[in-house]
Amino acid sequence: MTFFLTNWFYQLLQLLYKLFNNNYLPTIIVVTVLLRLIQIFPDINNRKTQLKMQVVQPQLNAIQKKYENDPVKLRAEQSKLMKEHGVSTWSSCLPLLLVLPLFFCFLNAFRCWGNEESIMLMYETAVAETAEDESARTAAADTAQKTFDHYKFLWVHNIWQPDCIIDSGDGGFLFRFDADVVTKPSTLKSITSRTLANMPMFKKGYTDINGELVSPEVIWDTLCASGLASGELGDAGAQSGGCSSCNTDKSGMTLLPDEVDASVAAKLLGEAEVTPSPDASDSADATEAPASSTAANTGTQIYRAIMQKYPDSLSKNGKAPANGFTILPILAAAMQLLTMLVSNKRSKGQQSEQQKQMNAMMYVMPVISILVCMSSTTAFAFYWTVSGAIQLVTTAIINAIFDKKNKSNIVEAK
């Protein structure tokens, strides 16, 4: 999180979250309303352009028919007609292009928040497993359980996992459909060193559910001591330049390392599950042994072992419920489809063939929305659903206002 707009959005999310007493529901709703208020101006400009296009569309059709064999003359006449009526496609596209960077910065801030919450749960679970005395372990386990319970959102067990019942496993698919209640190891391992080093929790720490501030040094040292992380705190790796989410460098801070010392793994895996490290005096024998006999313990093994205290997903044991029921992704797609239907309803009869083809392509977007929401966090799916609902309402209102204005202009013209 190195870009200043992303940091601002993250700070806004955290501020609202604290103002609403650590409640996700109003936090997401308020920030969604704020974003939609910014996007309403491009919507209004787009509607104005649509109305102007409806007026000139019959003349455009006539020009296309008249100069269908002369493309140069056709473009010139079309441009002349558009200028005469004050129609500019850029006037509606440009504001939208300006809003898009804000949207992506917001999504990056949202993603960072979700990653931090997943790491926080992993840290608190590790403390509950490694604390020195029984009372400390009990207190830490209570804190970890309260944190996990706090992630419950409507019908979803964990708001930072997808509202989904389909599990694609740990494979590298574009749409993962992670149905697990807790974050998968592959997701944590994919976080780069630069991203980790720039996370606010590894710069300023975080306040747990009991209101106690935990320093970044304590978080990182605990994760490293538990075999769940490696590297120096603040080490962003060797990568220089480029976006933090685009590079794959992991030479600095790393989660779930591929090799963990046997003595560290024994604390959390138990002696029976620990793979002994080859002794230096037996190096000759070790080189002759099969590769499998000297396989190292991994952070992934430890992570899976300690996170078993939380419910598994439906795809794992067939009994416990999955994280969700894919309700929010379907609602998000429905809102998007309804918005397009309301937006295109009044101009349907006056659209050009090119516009009709573009509208047909737009019906693919609800399907993409379902796939994206099923593979993203429930928090994002809820935001996308609320955003779609607000856009549906504002589109209907804008259409009603402009339709009334259009009818008034027609009456005056007559």
mmCIF file of C-alpha atoms in Angstrom:
data_model
loop_
_atom_site.group_PDB
_atom_site.id
_atom_site.type_symbol
_atom_site.label_atom_id
_atom_site.label_comp_id
_atom_site.label_asym_id
_atom_site.label_seq_id
_atom_site.Cartn_x
_atom_site.Cartn_y
_atom_site.Cartn_z
ATOM 1 C CA MET A 1 0.000 0.000 0.000
ATOM 2 C CA THR A 2 2.410 2.653 -1.262
ATOM 3 C CA PHE A 3 0.049 4.974 -3.196
ATOM 4 C CA PHE A 4 -1.334 7.886 -1.168
ATOM 5 C CA LEU A 5 -4.942 7.491 -2.386
ATOM 6 C CA THR A 6 -4.942 3.852 -1.316
ATOM 7 C CA ASN A 7 -3.684 4.912 2.113
ATOM 8 C CA TRP A 8 -6.421 7.544 2.355
ATOM 9 C CA PHE A 9 -9.116 5.007 1.552
ATOM 10 C CA TYR A 10 -7.659 2.588 4.091
ATOM 11 C CA GLN A 11 -7.648 5.305 6.766
ATOM 12 C CA LEU A 12 -11.254 6.170 5.874
ATOM 13 C CA LEU A 13 -12.303 2.534 6.257
ATOM 14 C CA GLN A 14 -10.565 2.279 9.629
ATOM 15 C CA LEU A 15 -12.028 5.588 10.841
ATOM 16 C CA LEU A 16 -15.583 4.574 9.948
ATOM 17 C CA TYR A 17 -15.018 1.122 11.433
ATOM 18 C CA LYS A 18 -14.059 2.669 14.782
ATOM 19 C CA LEU A 19 -16.879 5.239 14.651
ATOM 20 C CA PHE A 20 -19.406 2.433 14.199
ATOM 21 C CA ASN A 21 -17.972 0.484 17.125
ATOM 22 C CA ASN A 22 -16.180 -2.115 14.987
ATOM 23 C CA ASN A 23 -19.286 -2.899 12.952
ATOM 24 C CA TYR A 24 -18.679 -3.942 9.333
ATOM 25 C CA LEU A 25 -22.253 -3.428 8.093
ATOM 26 C CA PRO A 26 -22.573 0.390 8.467
ATOM 27 C CA THR A 27 -18.889 0.876 7.590
ATOM 28 C CA ILE A 28 -19.296 -0.738 4.173
ATOM 29 C CA ILE A 29 -22.657 0.954 3.535
ATOM 30 C CA VAL A 30 -21.389 4.463 4.325
ATOM 31 C CA VAL A 31 -18.205 4.149 2.268
ATOM 32 C CA THR A 32 -20.253 2.711 -0.620
ATOM 33 C CA VAL A 33 -22.627 5.687 -0.499
ATOM 34 C CA LEU A 34 -19.669 8.079 -0.544
ATOM 35 C CA LEU A 35 -18.194 6.369 -3.604
ATOM 36 C CA ARG A 36 -21.541 6.345 -5.398
ATOM 37 C CA LEU A 37 -21.945 10.090 -4.731
ATOM 38 C CA ILE A 38 -18.661 10.632 -6.582
ATOM 39 C CA GLN A 39 -19.803 8.404 -9.447
ATOM 40 C CA ILE A 40 -23.238 10.009 -9.792
ATOM 41 C CA PHE A 41 -21.859 12.951 -11.800
ATOM 42 C CA PRO A 42 -20.534 10.745 -14.622
ATOM 43 C CA ASP A 43 -23.918 8.985 -14.580
ATOM 44 C CA ILE A 44 -25.699 12.304 -15.077
ATOM 45 C CA ASN A 45 -23.356 13.294 -17.916
ATOM 46 C CA ASN A 46 -23.882 9.917 -19.523
ATOM 47 C CA ARG A 47 -27.663 10.340 -19.340
ATOM 48 C CA LYS A 48 -27.396 13.785 -20.939
ATOM 49 C CA THR A 49 -25.358 12.326 -23.772
ATOM 50 C CA GLN A 50 -27.909 9.538 -24.237
ATOM 51 C CA LEU A 51 -30.756 12.045 -24.544
ATOM 52 C CA LYS A 52 -28.849 14.061 -27.128
ATOM 53 C CA MET A 53 -28.051 10.891 -29.042
ATOM 54 C CA GLN A 54 -31.753 9.995 -29.115
ATOM 55 C CA VAL A 55 -32.461 13.327 -30.814
ATOM 56 C CA VAL A 56 -29.792 12.970 -33.496
ATOM 57 C CA GLN A 57 -30.072 9.197 -34.018
ATOM 58 C CA PRO A 58 -32.602 9.399 -36.896
ATOM 59 C CA GLN A 59 -30.338 11.889 -38.690
ATOM 60 C CA LEU A 60 -27.292 9.709 -38.025
ATOM 61 C CA ASN A 61 -29.118 6.741 -39.543
ATOM 62 C CA ALA A 62 -29.956 8.824 -42.598
ATOM 63 C CA ILE A 63 -26.341 9.936 -42.999
ATOM 64 C CA GLN A 64 -25.114 6.352 -42.665
ATOM 65 C CA LYS A 65 -27.481 5.234 -45.387
ATOM 66 C CA LYS A 66 -26.606 8.185 -47.645
ATOM 67 C CA TYR A 67 -22.819 7.809 -47.368
ATOM 68 C CA GLU A 68 -22.492 4.072 -46.762
ATOM 69 C CA ASN A 69 -20.047 3.803 -49.679
ATOM 70 C CA ASP A 70 -17.986 6.856 -48.687
ATOM 71 C CA PRO A 71 -16.515 6.310 -45.170
ATOM 72 C CA VAL A 72 -14.493 9.555 -45.224
ATOM 73 C CA LYS A 73 -17.567 11.673 -46.015
ATOM 74 C CA LEU A 74 -19.590 9.641 -43.525
ATOM 75 C CA ARG A 75 -17.215 10.414 -40.634
ATOM 76 C CA ALA A 76 -17.082 14.098 -41.587
ATOM 77 C CA GLU A 77 -20.884 14.456 -41.732
ATOM 78 C CA GLN A 78 -21.344 12.530 -38.481
ATOM 79 C CA SER A 79 -18.795 14.737 -36.721
ATOM 80 C CA LYS A 80 -20.462 17.878 -38.080
ATOM 81 C CA LEU A 81 -23.903 16.739 -36.923
ATOM 82 C CA MET A 82 -22.618 15.829 -33.438
ATOM 83 C CA LYS A 83 -20.982 19.230 -33.031
ATOM 84 C CA GLU A 84 -24.145 21.031 -34.124
ATOM 85 C CA HIS A 85 -26.136 19.286 -31.416
ATOM 86 C CA GLY A 86 -23.431 19.483 -28.759
ATOM 87 C CA VAL A 87 -22.961 15.713 -28.540
ATOM 88 C CA SER A 88 -19.556 14.539 -27.342
ATOM 89 C CA THR A 89 -18.863 10.957 -26.340
ATOM 90 C CA TRP A 90 -15.773 12.121 -24.465
ATOM 91 C CA SER A 91 -17.902 14.348 -22.219
ATOM 92 C CA SER A 92 -19.507 11.226 -20.728
ATOM 93 C CA CYS A 93 -16.451 8.943 -20.874
ATOM 94 C CA LEU A 94 -13.856 11.306 -19.396
ATOM 95 C CA PRO A 95 -15.477 11.731 -15.946
ATOM 96 C CA LEU A 96 -15.856 7.962 -15.719
ATOM 97 C CA LEU A 97 -12.176 7.476 -16.579
ATOM 98 C CA LEU A 98 -11.281 9.898 -13.789
ATOM 99 C CA VAL A 99 -13.377 7.937 -11.283
ATOM 100 C CA LEU A 100 -11.871 4.546 -12.188
ATOM 101 C CA PRO A 101 -8.481 5.185 -10.486
ATOM 102 C CA LEU A 102 -10.341 6.044 -7.270
ATOM 103 C CA PHE A 103 -12.279 2.801 -7.546
ATOM 104 C CA PHE A 104 -9.132 0.680 -7.951
ATOM 105 C CA CYS A 105 -7.401 2.466 -5.064
ATOM 106 C CA PHE A 106 -10.431 1.699 -2.915
ATOM 107 C CA LEU A 107 -10.305 -1.970 -3.906
ATOM 108 C CA ASN A 108 -6.602 -2.140 -3.012
ATOM 109 C CA ALA A 109 -7.373 -0.645 0.397
ATOM 110 C CA PHE A 110 -10.176 -3.181 0.833
ATOM 111 C CA ARG A 111 -7.832 -6.033 -0.123
ATOM 112 C CA CYS A 112 -5.200 -4.824 2.333
ATOM 113 C CA TRP A 113 -7.797 -4.717 5.112
ATOM 114 C CA GLY A 114 -8.832 -8.294 4.372
ATOM 115 C CA ASN A 115 -5.227 -9.530 4.295
ATOM 116 C CA GLU A 116 -4.526 -7.859 7.617
ATOM 117 C CA GLU A 117 -7.553 -9.447 9.248
ATOM 118 C CA SER A 118 -6.477 -12.897 8.031
ATOM 119 C CA ILE A 119 -2.935 -12.383 9.329
ATOM 120 C CA MET A 120 -4.315 -11.077 12.614
ATOM 121 C CA LEU A 121 -6.360 -14.250 13.125
ATOM 122 C CA MET A 122 -3.335 -16.386 12.267
ATOM 123 C CA TYR A 123 -1.198 -14.475 14.782
ATOM 124 C CA GLU A 124 -3.756 -14.731 17.587
ATOM 125 C CA THR A 125 -4.195 -18.444 16.920
ATOM 126 C CA ALA A 126 -0.419 -18.921 17.051
ATOM 127 C CA VAL A 127 -0.266 -17.115 20.410
ATOM 128 C CA ALA A 128 -2.998 -19.392 21.738
ATOM 129 C CA GLU A 129 -0.895 -22.411 20.742
ATOM 130 C CA THR A 130 2.531 -21.212 21.899
ATOM 131 C CA ALA A 131 1.981 -19.136 25.059
ATOM 132 C CA GLU A 132 4.208 -20.250 27.928
ATOM 133 C CA ASP A 133 1.592 -20.970 30.621
ATOM 134 C CA GLU A 134 -1.927 -22.377 30.563
ATOM 135 C CA SER A 135 -3.650 -19.161 31.660
ATOM 136 C CA ALA A 136 -1.944 -17.184 28.876
ATOM 137 C CA ARG A 137 -2.930 -19.806 26.313
ATOM 138 C CA THR A 138 -6.528 -19.767 27.540
ATOM 139 C CA ALA A 139 -6.726 -15.963 27.365
ATOM 140 C CA ALA A 140 -5.160 -15.929 23.888
ATOM 141 C CA ALA A 141 -7.497 -18.680 22.670
ATOM 142 C CA ASP A 142 -10.474 -16.666 23.951
ATOM 143 C CA THR A 143 -9.252 -13.581 22.075
ATOM 144 C CA ALA A 144 -8.717 -15.574 18.868
ATOM 145 C CA GLN A 145 -12.179 -17.135 19.107
ATOM 146 C CA LYS A 146 -13.805 -13.751 19.708
ATOM 147 C CA THR A 147 -11.971 -12.363 16.684
ATOM 148 C CA PHE A 148 -13.188 -15.227 14.518
ATOM 149 C CA ASP A 149 -16.751 -14.883 15.848
ATOM 150 C CA HIS A 150 -16.593 -11.173 15.038
ATOM 151 C CA TYR A 151 -15.981 -12.068 11.391
ATOM 152 C CA LYS A 152 -19.492 -13.539 11.145
ATOM 153 C CA PHE A 153 -21.583 -11.447 8.781
ATOM 154 C CA LEU A 154 -25.264 -12.169 8.175
ATOM 155 C CA TRP A 155 -25.300 -15.818 6.951
ATOM 156 C CA VAL A 156 -21.527 -15.893 6.288
ATOM 157 C CA HIS A 157 -19.060 -17.339 8.829
ATOM 158 C CA ASN A 158 -16.103 -15.180 7.781
ATOM 159 C CA ILE A 159 -16.572 -11.845 6.029
ATOM 160 C CA TRP A 160 -12.967 -11.998 4.788
ATOM 161 C CA GLN A 161 -13.652 -15.191 2.824
ATOM 162 C CA PRO A 162 -15.967 -15.549 -0.205
ATOM 163 C CA ASP A 163 -19.717 -16.029 0.094
ATOM 164 C CA CYS A 164 -19.458 -19.253 -1.879
ATOM 165 C CA ILE A 165 -20.201 -22.990 -1.697
ATOM 166 C CA ILE A 166 -17.837 -24.066 -4.491
ATOM 167 C CA ASP A 167 -14.239 -24.948 -3.665
ATOM 168 C CA SER A 168 -11.672 -25.097 -6.470
ATOM 169 C CA GLY A 169 -8.854 -26.225 -4.174
ATOM 170 C CA ASP A 170 -5.448 -24.573 -4.016
ATOM 171 C CA GLY A 171 -4.950 -24.542 -7.781
ATOM 172 C CA GLY A 172 -3.931 -21.390 -9.614
ATOM 173 C CA PHE A 173 -7.256 -20.572 -11.231
ATOM 174 C CA LEU A 174 -8.332 -17.081 -12.272
ATOM 175 C CA PHE A 175 -11.511 -17.559 -10.246
ATOM 176 C CA ARG A 176 -10.641 -19.609 -7.164
ATOM 177 C CA PHE A 177 -14.114 -19.984 -5.571
ATOM 178 C CA ASP A 178 -12.551 -20.468 -2.116
ATOM 179 C CA ALA A 179 -15.325 -21.834 0.079
ATOM 180 C CA ASP A 180 -13.136 -22.328 3.158
ATOM 181 C CA VAL A 181 -14.082 -20.573 6.371
ATOM 182 C CA VAL A 182 -10.443 -19.584 6.989
ATOM 183 C CA THR A 183 -7.998 -18.164 4.465
ATOM 184 C CA LYS A 184 -6.187 -20.737 2.370
ATOM 185 C CA PRO A 185 -2.400 -21.094 2.690
ATOM 186 C CA SER A 186 -1.943 -20.374 -1.012
ATOM 187 C CA THR A 187 -3.570 -16.952 -0.551
ATOM 188 C CA LEU A 188 -1.236 -15.996 2.294
ATOM 189 C CA LYS A 189 1.840 -17.333 0.487
ATOM 190 C CA SER A 190 1.033 -15.220 -2.575
ATOM 191 C CA ILE A 191 1.414 -11.951 -0.617
ATOM 192 C CA THR A 192 4.715 -10.391 -1.696
ATOM 193 C CA SER A 193 7.437 -9.037 0.563
ATOM 194 C CA ARG A 194 6.801 -5.482 -0.547
ATOM 195 C CA THR A 195 3.084 -5.768 0.208
ATOM 196 C CA LEU A 196 3.785 -7.158 3.677
ATOM 197 C CA ALA A 197 6.362 -4.473 4.451
ATOM 198 C CA ASN A 198 3.873 -1.731 3.533
ATOM 199 C CA MET A 199 0.938 -3.118 5.505
ATOM 200 C CA PRO A 200 -0.167 -0.693 8.246
ATOM 201 C CA MET A 201 -0.234 -3.503 10.822
ATOM 202 C CA PHE A 202 3.495 -4.096 10.249
ATOM 203 C CA LYS A 203 4.223 -0.399 10.630
ATOM 204 C CA LYS A 204 1.963 0.723 13.466
ATOM 205 C CA GLY A 205 0.569 -2.528 14.857
ATOM 206 C CA TYR A 206 -3.135 -3.099 15.422
ATOM 207 C CA THR A 207 -5.738 -2.926 18.183
ATOM 208 C CA ASP A 208 -7.257 -6.310 18.990
ATOM 209 C CA ILE A 209 -10.883 -7.028 19.802
ATOM 210 C CA ASN A 210 -10.170 -6.404 23.516
ATOM 211 C CA GLY A 211 -8.925 -2.899 22.754
ATOM 212 C CA GLU A 212 -5.259 -3.711 23.376
ATOM 213 C CA LEU A 213 -2.581 -2.397 21.017
ATOM 214 C CA VAL A 214 -0.250 -5.061 19.614
ATOM 215 C CA SER A 215 3.047 -3.787 18.215
ATOM 216 C CA PRO A 216 4.311 -4.859 14.777
ATOM 217 C CA GLU A 217 7.467 -6.297 16.385
ATOM 218 C CA VAL A 218 5.407 -8.607 18.613
ATOM 219 C CA ILE A 219 3.246 -9.748 15.686
ATOM 220 C CA TRP A 220 6.166 -10.531 13.380
ATOM 221 C CA ASP A 221 8.384 -12.094 16.064
ATOM 222 C CA THR A 222 5.528 -14.384 17.130
ATOM 223 C CA LEU A 223 4.828 -15.461 13.546
ATOM 224 C CA CYS A 224 8.518 -16.149 12.908
ATOM 225 C CA ALA A 225 8.926 -18.041 16.184
ATOM 226 C CA SER A 226 5.925 -20.193 15.230
ATOM 227 C CA GLY A 227 7.312 -21.040 11.789
ATOM 228 C CA LEU A 228 4.551 -19.029 10.091
ATOM 229 C CA ALA A 229 6.836 -16.302 8.736
ATOM 230 C CA SER A 230 10.455 -15.589 7.920
ATOM 231 C CA GLY A 231 12.616 -12.583 7.152
ATOM 232 C CA GLU A 232 13.215 -9.268 8.882
ATOM 233 C CA LEU A 233 10.370 -6.936 9.808
ATOM 234 C CA GLY A 234 10.152 -4.137 7.239
ATOM 235 C CA ASP A 235 12.257 -5.954 4.625
ATOM 236 C CA ALA A 236 10.450 -5.389 1.311
ATOM 237 C CA GLY A 237 12.796 -7.637 -0.640
ATOM 238 C CA ALA A 238 15.051 -6.860 -3.577
ATOM 239 C CA GLN A 239 12.328 -5.621 -5.932
ATOM 240 C CA SER A 240 12.523 -1.906 -6.716
ATOM 241 C CA GLY A 241 9.898 -0.037 -8.691
ATOM 242 C CA GLY A 242 6.590 -1.331 -10.031
ATOM 243 C CA CYS A 243 3.361 -1.847 -8.119
ATOM 244 C CA SER A 244 3.431 -3.888 -4.922
ATOM 245 C CA SER A 245 0.790 -6.294 -6.181
ATOM 246 C CA CYS A 246 2.406 -6.882 -9.601
ATOM 247 C CA ASN A 247 5.802 -8.270 -8.616
ATOM 248 C CA THR A 248 6.385 -11.694 -7.085
ATOM 249 C CA ASP A 249 9.524 -10.955 -5.106
ATOM 250 C CA LYS A 250 9.614 -12.749 -1.728
ATOM 251 C CA SER A 251 13.232 -12.290 -0.688
ATOM 252 C CA GLY A 252 12.258 -10.238 2.370
ATOM 253 C CA MET A 253 9.250 -10.720 4.647
ATOM 254 C CA THR A 254 7.508 -13.996 3.801
ATOM 255 C CA LEU A 255 4.457 -15.797 5.140
ATOM 256 C CA LEU A 256 4.315 -19.612 5.439
ATOM 257 C CA PRO A 257 7.953 -20.318 4.461
ATOM 258 C CA ASP A 258 8.798 -23.483 2.565
ATOM 259 C CA GLU A 259 11.220 -24.660 5.239
ATOM 260 C CA VAL A 260 10.830 -24.546 9.034
ATOM 261 C CA ASP A 261 13.232 -25.881 11.647
ATOM 262 C CA ALA A 262 12.114 -29.180 13.200
ATOM 263 C CA SER A 263 12.396 -27.819 16.742
ATOM 264 C CA VAL A 264 10.032 -24.956 15.887
ATOM 265 C CA ALA A 265 7.582 -27.243 14.075
ATOM 266 C CA ALA A 266 7.518 -29.660 17.046
ATOM 267 C CA LYS A 267 5.824 -27.040 19.226
ATOM 268 C CA LEU A 268 2.782 -26.915 16.961
ATOM 269 C CA LEU A 269 2.765 -30.132 14.940
ATOM 270 C CA GLY A 270 3.705 -32.654 17.597
ATOM 271 C CA GLU A 271 6.663 -34.995 17.457
ATOM 272 C CA ALA A 272 4.841 -37.605 15.357
ATOM 273 C CA GLU A 273 4.215 -35.177 12.484
ATOM 274 C CA VAL A 274 7.592 -33.429 12.464
ATOM 275 C CA THR A 275 10.094 -34.297 9.748
ATOM 276 C CA PRO A 276 13.547 -34.397 11.381
ATOM 277 C CA SER A 277 16.209 -32.224 9.842
ATOM 278 C CA PRO A 278 19.252 -34.220 8.635
ATOM 279 C CA ASP A 279 22.143 -34.017 11.109
ATOM 280 C CA ALA A 280 25.415 -32.587 9.878
ATOM 281 C CA SER A 281 27.327 -35.714 10.972
ATOM 282 C CA ASP A 282 25.025 -37.836 8.862
ATOM 283 C CA SER A 283 25.430 -35.701 5.771
ATOM 284 C CA ALA A 284 26.853 -38.574 3.743
ATOM 285 C CA ASP A 285 23.915 -40.793 4.589
ATOM 286 C CA ALA A 286 21.512 -37.938 3.982
ATOM 287 C CA THR A 287 22.758 -37.435 0.445
ATOM 288 C CA GLU A 288 22.151 -41.098 -0.301
ATOM 289 C CA ALA A 289 18.649 -41.096 1.219
ATOM 290 C CA PRO A 290 15.575 -40.432 -0.926
ATOM 291 C CA ALA A 291 14.493 -36.827 -1.219
ATOM 292 C CA SER A 292 11.224 -37.540 0.605
ATOM 293 C CA SER A 293 13.047 -38.665 3.751
ATOM 294 C CA THR A 294 14.706 -35.269 4.169
ATOM 295 C CA ALA A 295 11.678 -33.160 3.261
ATOM 296 C CA ALA A 296 11.520 -29.975 5.335
ATOM 297 C CA ASN A 297 8.667 -28.921 7.577
ATOM 298 C CA THR A 298 6.737 -26.015 6.080
ATOM 299 C CA GLY A 299 4.806 -23.036 7.351
ATOM 300 C CA THR A 300 1.799 -24.341 5.427
ATOM 301 C CA GLN A 301 1.763 -27.532 7.534
ATOM 302 C CA ILE A 302 1.834 -25.502 10.743
ATOM 303 C CA TYR A 303 -0.850 -23.106 9.494
ATOM 304 C CA ARG A 304 -3.213 -25.943 8.578
ATOM 305 C CA ALA A 305 -2.593 -27.629 11.927
ATOM 306 C CA ILE A 306 -3.369 -24.622 14.137
ATOM 307 C CA MET A 307 -6.327 -23.356 12.067
ATOM 308 C CA GLN A 308 -8.193 -26.659 12.417
ATOM 309 C CA LYS A 309 -9.842 -25.257 15.544
ATOM 310 C CA TYR A 310 -12.141 -23.234 13.274
ATOM 311 C CA PRO A 311 -14.917 -24.893 11.201
ATOM 312 C CA ASP A 312 -13.970 -26.484 7.916
ATOM 313 C CA SER A 313 -15.918 -25.841 4.748
ATOM 314 C CA LEU A 314 -18.512 -28.088 3.146
ATOM 315 C CA SER A 315 -16.053 -29.133 0.439
ATOM 316 C CA LYS A 316 -13.627 -30.480 3.030
ATOM 317 C CA ASN A 317 -15.703 -32.708 5.316
ATOM 318 C CA GLY A 318 -19.172 -32.731 3.795
ATOM 319 C CA LYS A 319 -20.832 -31.852 7.121
ATOM 320 C CA ALA A 320 -19.853 -28.424 8.383
ATOM 321 C CA PRO A 321 -21.415 -25.522 6.441
ATOM 322 C CA ALA A 322 -19.445 -23.731 3.771
ATOM 323 C CA ASN A 323 -18.584 -20.084 4.342
ATOM 324 C CA GLY A 324 -21.719 -18.919 2.520
ATOM 325 C CA PHE A 325 -24.482 -19.779 0.087
ATOM 326 C CA THR A 326 -23.494 -17.581 -2.907
ATOM 327 C CA ILE A 327 -26.370 -15.207 -2.113
ATOM 328 C CA LEU A 328 -24.472 -11.914 -2.340
ATOM 329 C CA PRO A 329 -22.813 -12.705 -5.711
ATOM 330 C CA ILE A 330 -26.233 -13.483 -7.200
ATOM 331 C CA LEU A 331 -27.744 -10.316 -5.691
ATOM 332 C CA ALA A 332 -24.856 -8.228 -7.040
ATOM 333 C CA ALA A 333 -25.381 -9.614 -10.542
ATOM 334 C CA ALA A 334 -29.141 -9.046 -10.293
ATOM 335 C CA MET A 335 -28.640 -5.394 -9.316
ATOM 336 C CA GLN A 336 -26.286 -4.857 -12.226
ATOM 337 C CA LEU A 337 -28.692 -6.486 -14.683
ATOM 338 C CA LEU A 338 -31.663 -4.430 -13.422
ATOM 339 C CA THR A 339 -29.618 -1.229 -13.669
ATOM 340 C CA MET A 340 -28.789 -1.943 -17.318
ATOM 341 C CA LEU A 341 -32.423 -2.743 -18.088
ATOM 342 C CA VAL A 342 -33.626 0.498 -16.487
ATOM 343 C CA SER A 343 -30.867 2.511 -18.179
ATOM 344 C CA ASN A 344 -31.542 1.124 -21.684
ATOM 345 C CA LYS A 345 -35.339 0.898 -21.486
ATOM 346 C CA ARG A 346 -36.222 4.374 -22.748
ATOM 347 C CA SER A 347 -33.725 4.541 -25.593
ATOM 348 C CA LYS A 348 -34.228 1.000 -26.863
ATOM 349 C CA GLY A 349 -36.197 1.929 -29.938
ATOM 350 C CA GLN A 350 -33.763 4.619 -31.087
ATOM 351 C CA GLN A 351 -30.440 2.817 -30.752
ATOM 352 C CA SER A 352 -28.089 2.182 -33.618
ATOM 353 C CA GLU A 353 -27.002 -1.310 -34.535
ATOM 354 C CA GLN A 354 -23.594 -0.681 -32.964
ATOM 355 C CA GLN A 355 -25.208 0.433 -29.700
ATOM 356 C CA LYS A 356 -27.430 -2.633 -29.676
ATOM 357 C CA GLN A 357 -24.415 -4.890 -30.105
ATOM 358 C CA MET A 358 -22.620 -3.103 -27.242
ATOM 359 C CA ASN A 359 -25.678 -3.516 -25.018
ATOM 360 C CA ALA A 360 -25.783 -7.212 -25.819
ATOM 361 C CA MET A 361 -22.147 -7.497 -24.724
ATOM 362 C CA MET A 362 -22.965 -5.666 -21.486
ATOM 363 C CA TYR A 363 -25.206 -8.526 -20.410
ATOM 364 C CA VAL A 364 -22.051 -10.549 -19.909
ATOM 365 C CA MET A 365 -21.104 -8.245 -17.007
ATOM 366 C CA PRO A 366 -23.569 -9.771 -14.498
ATOM 367 C CA VAL A 367 -21.997 -13.188 -15.115
ATOM 368 C CA ILE A 368 -18.542 -11.720 -14.513
ATOM 369 C CA SER A 369 -19.870 -10.079 -11.333
ATOM 370 C CA ILE A 370 -20.960 -13.455 -9.988
ATOM 371 C CA LEU A 371 -17.565 -15.003 -10.713
ATOM 372 C CA VAL A 372 -15.612 -12.098 -9.202
ATOM 373 C CA CYS A 373 -17.771 -11.935 -6.066
ATOM 374 C CA MET A 374 -17.563 -15.712 -5.568
ATOM 375 C CA SER A 375 -13.771 -15.522 -5.673
ATOM 376 C CA SER A 376 -13.458 -12.313 -3.606
ATOM 377 C CA THR A 377 -14.199 -11.638 0.045
ATOM 378 C CA THR A 378 -17.764 -11.388 1.314
ATOM 379 C CA ALA A 379 -16.959 -7.796 2.306
ATOM 380 C CA PHE A 380 -16.326 -6.948 -1.354
ATOM 381 C CA ALA A 381 -19.442 -8.846 -2.496
ATOM 382 C CA PHE A 382 -21.545 -6.901 0.022
ATOM 383 C CA TYR A 383 -20.022 -3.613 -1.140
ATOM 384 C CA TRP A 384 -20.687 -4.544 -4.782
ATOM 385 C CA THR A 385 -24.300 -5.472 -3.984
ATOM 386 C CA VAL A 386 -24.990 -2.248 -2.069
ATOM 387 C CA SER A 387 -23.271 -0.226 -4.796
ATOM 388 C CA GLY A 388 -25.465 -1.922 -7.417
ATOM 389 C CA ALA A 389 -28.625 -1.206 -5.410
ATOM 390 C CA ILE A 390 -27.705 2.474 -5.037
ATOM 391 C CA GLN A 391 -26.870 2.713 -8.738
ATOM 392 C CA LEU A 392 -30.223 1.138 -9.610
ATOM 393 C CA VAL A 393 -32.101 3.707 -7.523
ATOM 394 C CA THR A 394 -30.075 6.689 -8.776
ATOM 395 C CA THR A 395 -30.437 5.539 -12.401
ATOM 396 C CA ALA A 396 -34.215 5.322 -12.005
ATOM 397 C CA ILE A 397 -34.314 8.802 -10.434
ATOM 398 C CA ILE A 398 -32.045 10.327 -13.088
ATOM 399 C CA ASN A 399 -34.141 8.750 -15.854
ATOM 400 C CA ALA A 400 -37.365 10.084 -14.295
ATOM 401 C CA ILE A 401 -35.947 13.612 -14.026
ATOM 402 C CA PHE A 402 -34.596 13.662 -17.572
ATOM 403 C CA ASP A 403 -37.746 12.066 -19.001
ATOM 404 C CA LYS A 404 -39.849 14.770 -17.367
ATOM 405 C CA LYS A 405 -37.503 17.435 -18.718
ATOM 406 C CA ASN A 406 -37.609 15.870 -22.181
ATOM 407 C CA LYS A 407 -41.400 15.801 -22.230
ATOM 408 C CA SER A 408 -41.459 19.428 -21.150
ATOM 409 C CA ASN A 409 -39.144 20.383 -24.025
ATOM 410 C CA ILE A 410 -41.333 18.499 -26.506
ATOM 411 C CA VAL A 411 -44.456 20.335 -25.293
ATOM 412 C CA GLU A 412 -42.691 23.700 -25.578
ATOM 413 C CA ALA A 413 -41.478 22.837 -29.070
ATOM 414 C CA LYS A 414 -45.019 21.999 -30.194
#
